[in-house]
Amino acid sequence: MTAPASAHFFGTFTPRLDEKGRLFLPAKFRPLLTDGVVLTRGQEHCIYGWTPEAFDEFSGRARQASFTNRQARNFIRMLFGGAAHETPDKQGRVPISQLLRDWAGLDRDCTVVGTGERFEIWDSARWNDFSDEHEEGFADLSEEIFPGIF
C-alpha cells in the first residue's frame, strides 16, 4: 500500500531507542510508512524521515542544483551519504544506523517532530534546547519568512 502523495506528519512524540538502535515510530505515522521510510541526515543534527515518495521528490529537486557548485555538492553528499531506506517491523520499530545515531547524538530518549512532508528525530535534550531557544522568535518569523500567511 502506497502512502498518499499528500502524506503529512504532525505532532511531537517521545519514543525511545531500544538496545538494538531501533526506534518505535509514533503510531500515527505508521500508516503513512507502509512502503518504508527513508532516514537521512537533517540540519541541526537531527535525522529526517521521509516517505519514499516524498524523498524521491525532494531529492529530485536537490539533484537539479549545479554539480559545479561546491555547496550543492556538499549538501548532496551529506543528504545521500547517510541515507537508508528502512522498513518498519510489525511492532512499528525502524532501525537507525550507527552513522545516523552518531550524527544526531541519539542514545535512548528521542523526540520525533512532525514537520509536514517529513518528520525529524532528535535527541530529546537537544530538541528541548532547540525549542527553548527558538520559541520566542516563532511569532516574529511568520511575517518575515511567510508574508501574508496570517
mmCIF file of C-alpha atoms in Angstrom, residues 18-140:
data_model
loop_
_atom_site.group_PDB
_atom_site.id
_atom_site.type_symbol
_atom_site.label_atom_id
_atom_site.label_comp_id
_atom_site.label_asym_id
_atom_site.label_seq_id
_atom_site.Cartn_x
_atom_site.Cartn_y
_atom_site.Cartn_z
ATOM 1 C CA ASP A 18 15.764 0.082 22.095
ATOM 2 C CA GLU A 19 19.048 -1.696 22.857
ATOM 3 C CA LYS A 20 19.454 -2.576 19.147
ATOM 4 C CA GLY A 21 19.159 1.029 17.946
ATOM 5 C CA ARG A 22 15.570 0.695 16.751
ATOM 6 C CA LEU A 23 13.055 3.486 17.200
ATOM 7 C CA PHE A 24 9.380 2.900 17.871
ATOM 8 C CA LEU A 25 7.688 5.086 15.282
ATOM 9 C CA PRO A 26 4.700 7.083 16.536
ATOM 10 C CA ALA A 27 1.525 5.069 15.917
ATOM 11 C CA LYS A 28 0.001 7.974 13.967
ATOM 12 C CA PHE A 29 2.910 7.899 11.492
ATOM 13 C CA ARG A 30 2.900 4.171 10.806
ATOM 14 C CA PRO A 31 0.041 4.102 8.256
ATOM 15 C CA LEU A 32 1.984 6.640 6.177
ATOM 16 C CA LEU A 33 5.102 4.452 6.198
ATOM 17 C CA THR A 34 3.794 1.133 4.897
ATOM 18 C CA ASP A 35 6.236 1.377 1.959
ATOM 19 C CA GLY A 36 9.088 2.100 4.325
ATOM 20 C CA VAL A 37 10.882 5.205 5.459
ATOM 21 C CA VAL A 38 13.968 6.971 4.179
ATOM 22 C CA LEU A 39 16.156 8.214 7.000
ATOM 23 C CA THR A 40 18.951 10.683 6.353
ATOM 24 C CA ARG A 41 20.983 13.406 7.982
ATOM 25 C CA GLY A 42 18.978 16.505 8.728
ATOM 26 C CA GLN A 43 20.063 20.002 9.551
ATOM 27 C CA GLU A 44 20.745 20.969 13.177
ATOM 28 C CA HIS A 45 21.976 17.404 13.728
ATOM 29 C CA CYS A 46 18.604 15.693 13.645
ATOM 30 C CA ILE A 47 17.522 12.828 11.389
ATOM 31 C CA TYR A 48 14.949 13.402 8.673
ATOM 32 C CA GLY A 49 12.348 10.712 7.995
ATOM 33 C CA TRP A 50 10.511 10.724 4.666
ATOM 34 C CA THR A 51 8.089 8.504 2.835
ATOM 35 C CA PRO A 52 9.980 7.054 -0.148
ATOM 36 C CA GLU A 53 7.790 9.136 -2.491
ATOM 37 C CA ALA A 54 8.447 12.396 -0.637
ATOM 38 C CA PHE A 55 12.181 11.665 -0.511
ATOM 39 C CA ASP A 56 12.243 10.959 -4.250
ATOM 40 C CA GLU A 57 10.500 14.257 -4.928
ATOM 41 C CA PHE A 58 12.775 16.239 -2.608
ATOM 42 C CA SER A 59 15.978 14.587 -3.762
ATOM 43 C CA GLY A 60 14.963 15.157 -7.392
ATOM 44 C CA ARG A 61 14.752 18.882 -6.697
ATOM 45 C CA ALA A 62 18.094 18.761 -4.846
ATOM 46 C CA ARG A 63 19.764 16.957 -7.741
ATOM 47 C CA GLN A 64 18.788 19.790 -10.085
ATOM 48 C CA ALA A 65 21.354 22.038 -8.418
ATOM 49 C CA SER A 66 24.524 22.542 -10.404
ATOM 50 C CA PHE A 67 27.165 19.947 -9.549
ATOM 51 C CA THR A 68 29.781 22.632 -10.176
ATOM 52 C CA ASN A 69 28.536 24.459 -7.085
ATOM 53 C CA ARG A 70 30.578 23.301 -4.080
ATOM 54 C CA GLN A 71 27.756 23.928 -1.571
ATOM 55 C CA ALA A 72 25.319 21.918 -3.673
ATOM 56 C CA ARG A 73 27.796 19.023 -3.935
ATOM 57 C CA ASN A 74 28.379 19.079 -0.189
ATOM 58 C CA PHE A 75 24.651 19.120 0.523
ATOM 59 C CA ILE A 76 24.041 16.163 -1.807
ATOM 60 C CA ARG A 77 26.924 14.235 -0.195
ATOM 61 C CA MET A 78 25.516 14.760 3.275
ATOM 62 C CA LEU A 79 21.949 14.011 2.200
ATOM 63 C CA PHE A 80 22.643 10.798 0.290
ATOM 64 C CA GLY A 81 25.780 9.635 2.100
ATOM 65 C CA GLY A 82 23.865 8.776 5.247
ATOM 66 C CA ALA A 83 20.512 7.865 3.695
ATOM 67 C CA ALA A 84 18.925 4.493 4.315
ATOM 68 C CA HIS A 85 15.590 3.047 3.187
ATOM 69 C CA GLU A 86 14.218 1.026 6.089
ATOM 70 C CA THR A 87 11.052 -0.987 6.598
ATOM 71 C CA PRO A 88 9.336 -0.839 9.982
ATOM 72 C CA ASP A 89 8.804 -4.211 11.652
ATOM 73 C CA LYS A 90 5.413 -5.463 12.879
ATOM 74 C CA GLN A 91 5.835 -3.553 16.160
ATOM 75 C CA GLY A 92 6.465 -0.295 14.286
ATOM 76 C CA ARG A 93 10.202 -0.208 15.025
ATOM 77 C CA VAL A 94 12.676 1.075 12.483
ATOM 78 C CA PRO A 95 16.432 0.519 12.739
ATOM 79 C CA ILE A 96 18.593 3.632 12.785
ATOM 80 C CA SER A 97 22.155 3.159 11.570
ATOM 81 C CA GLN A 98 25.043 3.884 13.890
ATOM 82 C CA LEU A 99 26.149 6.626 11.495
ATOM 83 C CA LEU A 100 22.818 8.437 11.854
ATOM 84 C CA ARG A 101 22.605 7.823 15.612
ATOM 85 C CA ASP A 102 26.063 9.375 15.989
ATOM 86 C CA TRP A 103 25.124 12.306 13.701
ATOM 87 C CA ALA A 104 22.062 13.112 15.808
ATOM 88 C CA GLY A 105 23.626 12.250 19.176
ATOM 89 C CA LEU A 106 20.896 9.685 19.844
ATOM 90 C CA ASP A 107 21.278 7.500 22.874
ATOM 91 C CA ARG A 108 17.945 6.479 24.369
ATOM 92 C CA ASP A 109 15.464 9.332 24.767
ATOM 93 C CA CYS A 110 14.274 10.728 21.452
ATOM 94 C CA THR A 111 11.798 13.319 20.298
ATOM 95 C CA VAL A 112 10.024 12.854 16.972
ATOM 96 C CA VAL A 113 8.603 16.039 15.481
ATOM 97 C CA GLY A 114 6.218 16.095 12.534
ATOM 98 C CA THR A 115 7.163 18.842 10.079
ATOM 99 C CA GLY A 116 4.658 18.318 7.284
ATOM 100 C CA GLU A 117 6.081 16.248 4.423
ATOM 101 C CA ARG A 118 8.739 14.726 6.681
ATOM 102 C CA PHE A 119 9.441 14.158 10.342
ATOM 103 C CA GLU A 120 12.547 14.775 12.406
ATOM 104 C CA ILE A 121 14.172 12.567 15.026
ATOM 105 C CA TRP A 122 16.072 14.452 17.718
ATOM 106 C CA ASP A 123 17.943 13.608 20.865
ATOM 107 C CA SER A 124 15.386 14.826 23.437
ATOM 108 C CA ALA A 125 17.814 17.093 25.308
ATOM 109 C CA ARG A 126 18.968 18.670 22.032
ATOM 110 C CA TRP A 127 15.335 19.156 20.927
ATOM 111 C CA ASN A 128 14.434 20.812 24.236
ATOM 112 C CA ASP A 129 17.385 23.211 23.913
ATOM 113 C CA PHE A 130 16.482 23.981 20.282
ATOM 114 C CA SER A 131 12.816 24.503 21.115
ATOM 115 C CA ASP A 132 13.584 26.759 24.080
ATOM 116 C CA GLU A 133 15.997 28.833 22.008
ATOM 117 C CA HIS A 134 13.599 29.360 19.092
ATOM 118 C CA GLU A 135 10.259 29.580 20.879
ATOM 119 C CA GLU A 136 10.346 33.357 21.397
ATOM 120 C CA GLY A 137 11.140 34.166 17.771
ATOM 121 C CA PHE A 138 8.445 31.883 16.371
ATOM 122 C CA ALA A 139 5.787 34.613 16.055
ATOM 123 C CA ASP A 140 8.217 37.090 14.515
#
